[in-house]
PDB file of C-alpha atoms in Angstrom:
ATOM      1  CA  MET A  26       8.605  26.377   9.214  1.00  0.00           C
ATOM      2  CA  THR A  27      11.152  23.900   7.835  1.00  0.00           C
ATOM      3  CA  LEU A  28       9.422  21.010   9.642  1.00  0.00           C
ATOM      4  CA  PHE A  29       6.145  21.921   7.933  1.00  0.00           C
ATOM      5  CA  SER A  30       7.793  22.242   4.537  1.00  0.00           C
ATOM      6  CA  SER A  31       9.607  18.905   4.909  1.00  0.00           C
ATOM      7  CA  GLU A  32       6.347  17.184   5.901  1.00  0.00           C
ATOM      8  CA  LEU A  33       4.559  18.842   2.995  1.00  0.00           C
ATOM      9  CA  THR A  34       7.334  17.724   0.659  1.00  0.00           C
ATOM     10  CA  ALA A  35       7.030  14.148   1.930  1.00  0.00           C
ATOM     11  CA  ILE A  36       3.258  14.194   1.416  1.00  0.00           C
ATOM     12  CA  LEU A  37       3.655  15.520  -2.127  1.00  0.00           C
ATOM     13  CA  VAL A  38       6.245  12.838  -2.918  1.00  0.00           C
ATOM     14  CA  VAL A  39       3.884  10.114  -1.676  1.00  0.00           C
ATOM     15  CA  ILE A  40       1.040  11.516  -3.776  1.00  0.00           C
ATOM     16  CA  VAL A  41       3.095  11.942  -6.942  1.00  0.00           C
ATOM     17  CA  VAL A  42       5.119   8.727  -6.698  1.00  0.00           C
ATOM     18  CA  GLY A  43       2.718   6.417  -4.894  1.00  0.00           C
ATOM     19  CA  PHE A  44      -0.859   7.465  -5.507  1.00  0.00           C
ATOM     20  CA  LEU A  45      -1.070   8.974  -8.985  1.00  0.00           C
ATOM     21  CA  PRO A  46       0.659   6.163 -10.938  1.00  0.00           C
ATOM     22  CA  ASN A  47      -1.667   3.601  -9.352  1.00  0.00           C
ATOM     23  CA  GLU A  48      -4.761   5.731  -9.794  1.00  0.00           C
ATOM     24  CA  ILE A  49      -4.141   6.092 -13.529  1.00  0.00           C
ATOM     25  CA  TRP A  50      -4.280   2.301 -13.920  1.00  0.00           C
ATOM     26  CA  ARG A  51      -7.424   2.054 -11.793  1.00  0.00           C
ATOM     27  CA  VAL A  52      -9.254   4.639 -13.879  1.00  0.00           C
ATOM     28  CA  LEU A  53      -8.040   3.009 -17.090  1.00  0.00           C
ATOM     29  CA  GLY A  54      -9.273  -0.368 -15.812  1.00  0.00           C
ATOM     30  CA  VAL A  55     -12.717   1.044 -15.061  1.00  0.00           C
ATOM     31  CA  VAL A  56     -12.974   2.704 -18.468  1.00  0.00           C
ATOM     32  CA  LEU A  57     -11.772  -0.327 -20.437  1.00  0.00           C
ATOM     33  CA  GLY A  58     -13.588  -2.897 -18.299  1.00  0.00           C
ATOM     34  CA  ARG A  59     -17.106  -1.581 -18.814  1.00  0.00           C
ATOM     35  CA  GLY A  60     -17.975  -3.870 -21.728  1.00  0.00           C
ATOM     36  CA  LEU A  61     -16.232  -7.028 -20.505  1.00  0.00           C
ATOM     37  CA  ASP A  62     -18.245 -10.163 -19.853  1.00  0.00           C
ATOM     38  CA  GLU A  63     -17.535 -11.252 -16.258  1.00  0.00           C
ATOM     39  CA  ASN A  64     -17.977 -14.923 -17.161  1.00  0.00           C
ATOM     40  CA  SER A  65     -15.671 -14.947 -20.194  1.00  0.00           C
ATOM     41  CA  ALA A  66     -12.629 -17.220 -20.274  1.00  0.00           C
ATOM     42  CA  TRP A  67     -10.357 -14.173 -20.142  1.00  0.00           C
ATOM     43  CA  MET A  68     -11.935 -12.871 -16.925  1.00  0.00           C
ATOM     44  CA  GLN A  69     -11.851 -16.342 -15.347  1.00  0.00           C
ATOM     45  CA  TRP A  70      -8.118 -16.470 -16.086  1.00  0.00           C
ATOM     46  CA  VAL A  71      -7.583 -12.974 -14.619  1.00  0.00           C
ATOM     47  CA  ARG A  72      -9.527 -13.977 -11.486  1.00  0.00           C
ATOM     48  CA  ALA A  73      -7.468 -17.181 -11.161  1.00  0.00           C
ATOM     49  CA  VAL A  74      -4.171 -15.288 -11.472  1.00  0.00           C
ATOM     50  CA  ALA A  75      -5.283 -12.690  -8.899  1.00  0.00           C
ATOM     51  CA  THR A  76      -6.302 -15.452  -6.502  1.00  0.00           C
ATOM     52  CA  ALA A  77      -2.980 -17.262  -6.999  1.00  0.00           C
ATOM     53  CA  LEU A  78      -1.021 -14.069  -6.321  1.00  0.00           C
ATOM     54  CA  LEU A  79      -2.997 -13.421  -3.141  1.00  0.00           C
ATOM     55  CA  ALA A  80      -2.437 -17.016  -1.994  1.00  0.00           C
ATOM     56  CA  ALA A  81       1.293 -16.657  -2.650  1.00  0.00           C
ATOM     57  CA  VAL A  82       1.512 -13.459  -0.592  1.00  0.00           C
ATOM     58  CA  VAL A  83      -0.384 -15.051   2.297  1.00  0.00           C
ATOM     59  CA  ALA A  84       1.813 -18.170   2.147  1.00  0.00           C
ATOM     60  CA  ARG A  85       4.956 -16.033   2.136  1.00  0.00           C
ATOM     61  CA  LEU A  86       3.752 -14.061   5.169  1.00  0.00           C
ATOM     62  CA  LEU A  87       2.949 -17.314   6.958  1.00  0.00           C
ATOM     63  CA  LEU A  88       6.060 -19.324   6.098  1.00  0.00           C
ATOM     64  CA  THR A  89       8.807 -16.705   5.668  1.00  0.00           C
ATOM     65  CA  PRO A  90       7.672 -13.590   7.541  1.00  0.00           C
ATOM     66  CA  SER A  91       9.619 -10.363   7.805  1.00  0.00           C
ATOM     67  CA  GLY A  92       9.609  -7.449  10.191  1.00  0.00           C
ATOM     68  CA  THR A  93       7.641  -7.841  13.414  1.00  0.00           C
ATOM     69  CA  LEU A  94       5.951 -11.000  12.125  1.00  0.00           C
ATOM     70  CA  VAL A  95       9.255 -12.841  12.608  1.00  0.00           C
ATOM     71  CA  ALA A  96       8.848 -12.502  16.371  1.00  0.00           C
ATOM     72  CA  LEU A  97       5.402 -14.121  16.318  1.00  0.00           C
ATOM     73  CA  PRO A  98       5.282 -17.919  16.573  1.00  0.00           C
ATOM     74  CA  PHE A  99       4.193 -19.958  13.562  1.00  0.00           C
ATOM     75  CA  LEU A 100       1.116 -21.276  15.387  1.00  0.00           C
ATOM     76  CA  LEU A 101      -0.118 -17.733  16.034  1.00  0.00           C
ATOM     77  CA  ARG A 102       0.359 -16.796  12.375  1.00  0.00           C
ATOM     78  CA  ALA A 103      -1.407 -20.001  11.279  1.00  0.00           C
ATOM     79  CA  GLY A 104      -4.218 -19.370  13.768  1.00  0.00           C
ATOM     80  CA  ALA A 105      -4.655 -15.844  12.442  1.00  0.00           C
ATOM     81  CA  LEU A 106      -4.855 -17.265   8.921  1.00  0.00           C
ATOM     82  CA  ALA A 107      -7.513 -19.777  10.001  1.00  0.00           C
ATOM     83  CA  ALA A 108      -9.459 -17.054  11.831  1.00  0.00           C
ATOM     84  CA  GLY A 109      -9.251 -14.835   8.756  1.00  0.00           C
ATOM     85  CA  VAL A 110     -10.638 -17.586   6.528  1.00  0.00           C
ATOM     86  CA  ALA A 111     -13.430 -18.195   9.063  1.00  0.00           C
ATOM     87  CA  GLY A 112     -14.238 -14.470   9.190  1.00  0.00           C
ATOM     88  CA  PHE A 113     -14.297 -14.367   5.395  1.00  0.00           C
ATOM     89  CA  LEU A 114     -16.712 -17.297   5.192  1.00  0.00           C
ATOM     90  CA  LEU A 115     -18.951 -16.239   8.074  1.00  0.00           C
ATOM     91  CA  ILE A 116     -19.489 -12.650   6.996  1.00  0.00           C
ATOM     92  CA  ARG A 117     -20.853 -13.054   3.465  1.00  0.00           C
ATOM     93  CA  ARG A 118     -17.472 -13.901   1.907  1.00  0.00           C
ATOM     94  CA  SER A 119     -16.149 -10.451   2.778  1.00  0.00           C
ATOM     95  CA  VAL A 120     -12.419 -10.007   2.187  1.00  0.00           C
ATOM     96  CA  LEU A 121     -12.445  -7.014   4.539  1.00  0.00           C
ATOM     97  CA  ALA A 122     -13.970  -9.125   7.316  1.00  0.00           C
ATOM     98  CA  GLY A 123     -11.337 -11.819   6.780  1.00  0.00           C
ATOM     99  CA  VAL A 124      -8.457  -9.354   6.847  1.00  0.00           C
ATOM    100  CA  LEU A 125      -9.764  -7.557   9.937  1.00  0.00           C
ATOM    101  CA  THR A 126     -10.351 -10.852  11.763  1.00  0.00           C
ATOM    102  CA  ALA A 127      -6.841 -12.105  11.017  1.00  0.00           C
ATOM    103  CA  GLU A 128      -5.380  -8.735  11.984  1.00  0.00           C
ATOM    104  CA  ALA A 129      -7.265  -8.748  15.278  1.00  0.00           C
ATOM    105  CA  VAL A 130      -5.951 -12.230  16.105  1.00  0.00           C
ATOM    106  CA  LEU A 131      -2.370 -11.191  15.272  1.00  0.00           C
ATOM    107  CA  VAL A 132      -2.574  -7.992  17.318  1.00  0.00           C
ATOM    108  CA  ALA A 133      -4.182  -9.747  20.284  1.00  0.00           C
ATOM    109  CA  GLY A 134      -1.621 -12.564  20.120  1.00  0.00           C
ATOM    110  CA  ALA A 135       1.298 -10.148  19.898  1.00  0.00           C
ATOM    111  CA  TRP A 136      -0.084  -8.164  22.846  1.00  0.00           C
ATOM    112  CA  TRP A 137      -0.591 -11.327  24.889  1.00  0.00           C
ATOM    113  CA  LEU A 138       2.942 -12.531  24.131  1.00  0.00           C
ATOM    114  CA  GLY A 139       4.413  -9.067  24.726  1.00  0.00           C
ATOM    115  CA  VAL A 140       5.911  -8.860  21.233  1.00  0.00           C
ATOM    116  CA  GLY A 141       6.496  -5.561  19.443  1.00  0.00           C
ATOM    117  CA  GLY A 142       5.910  -1.962  20.564  1.00  0.00           C
TER     118      GLY A 142
END
């Protein structure tokens, strides 16, 4: 019974510390963002900052990886990035398609090289 209670405690901690604080901001964003003009200068700036942050995260993962990505060669990481961009462009500019394509290339490359697990 202690294993169940420790797992339940961990799940509750994740919900209280990880999920709820983020969800409050999401709901607040939906409520406050209803009347915003998507083409206003303010929204263009927000979109530009979000894009820059995403580009910085991708560049950091490519150039200075951590964890299991360190074991993967630079050319594999760069190829996964290129495949992800291609997937994004080919499937109606879908971020999900780009991420899944890049992930598939990384997983297949790691499997082929025998890296990880």
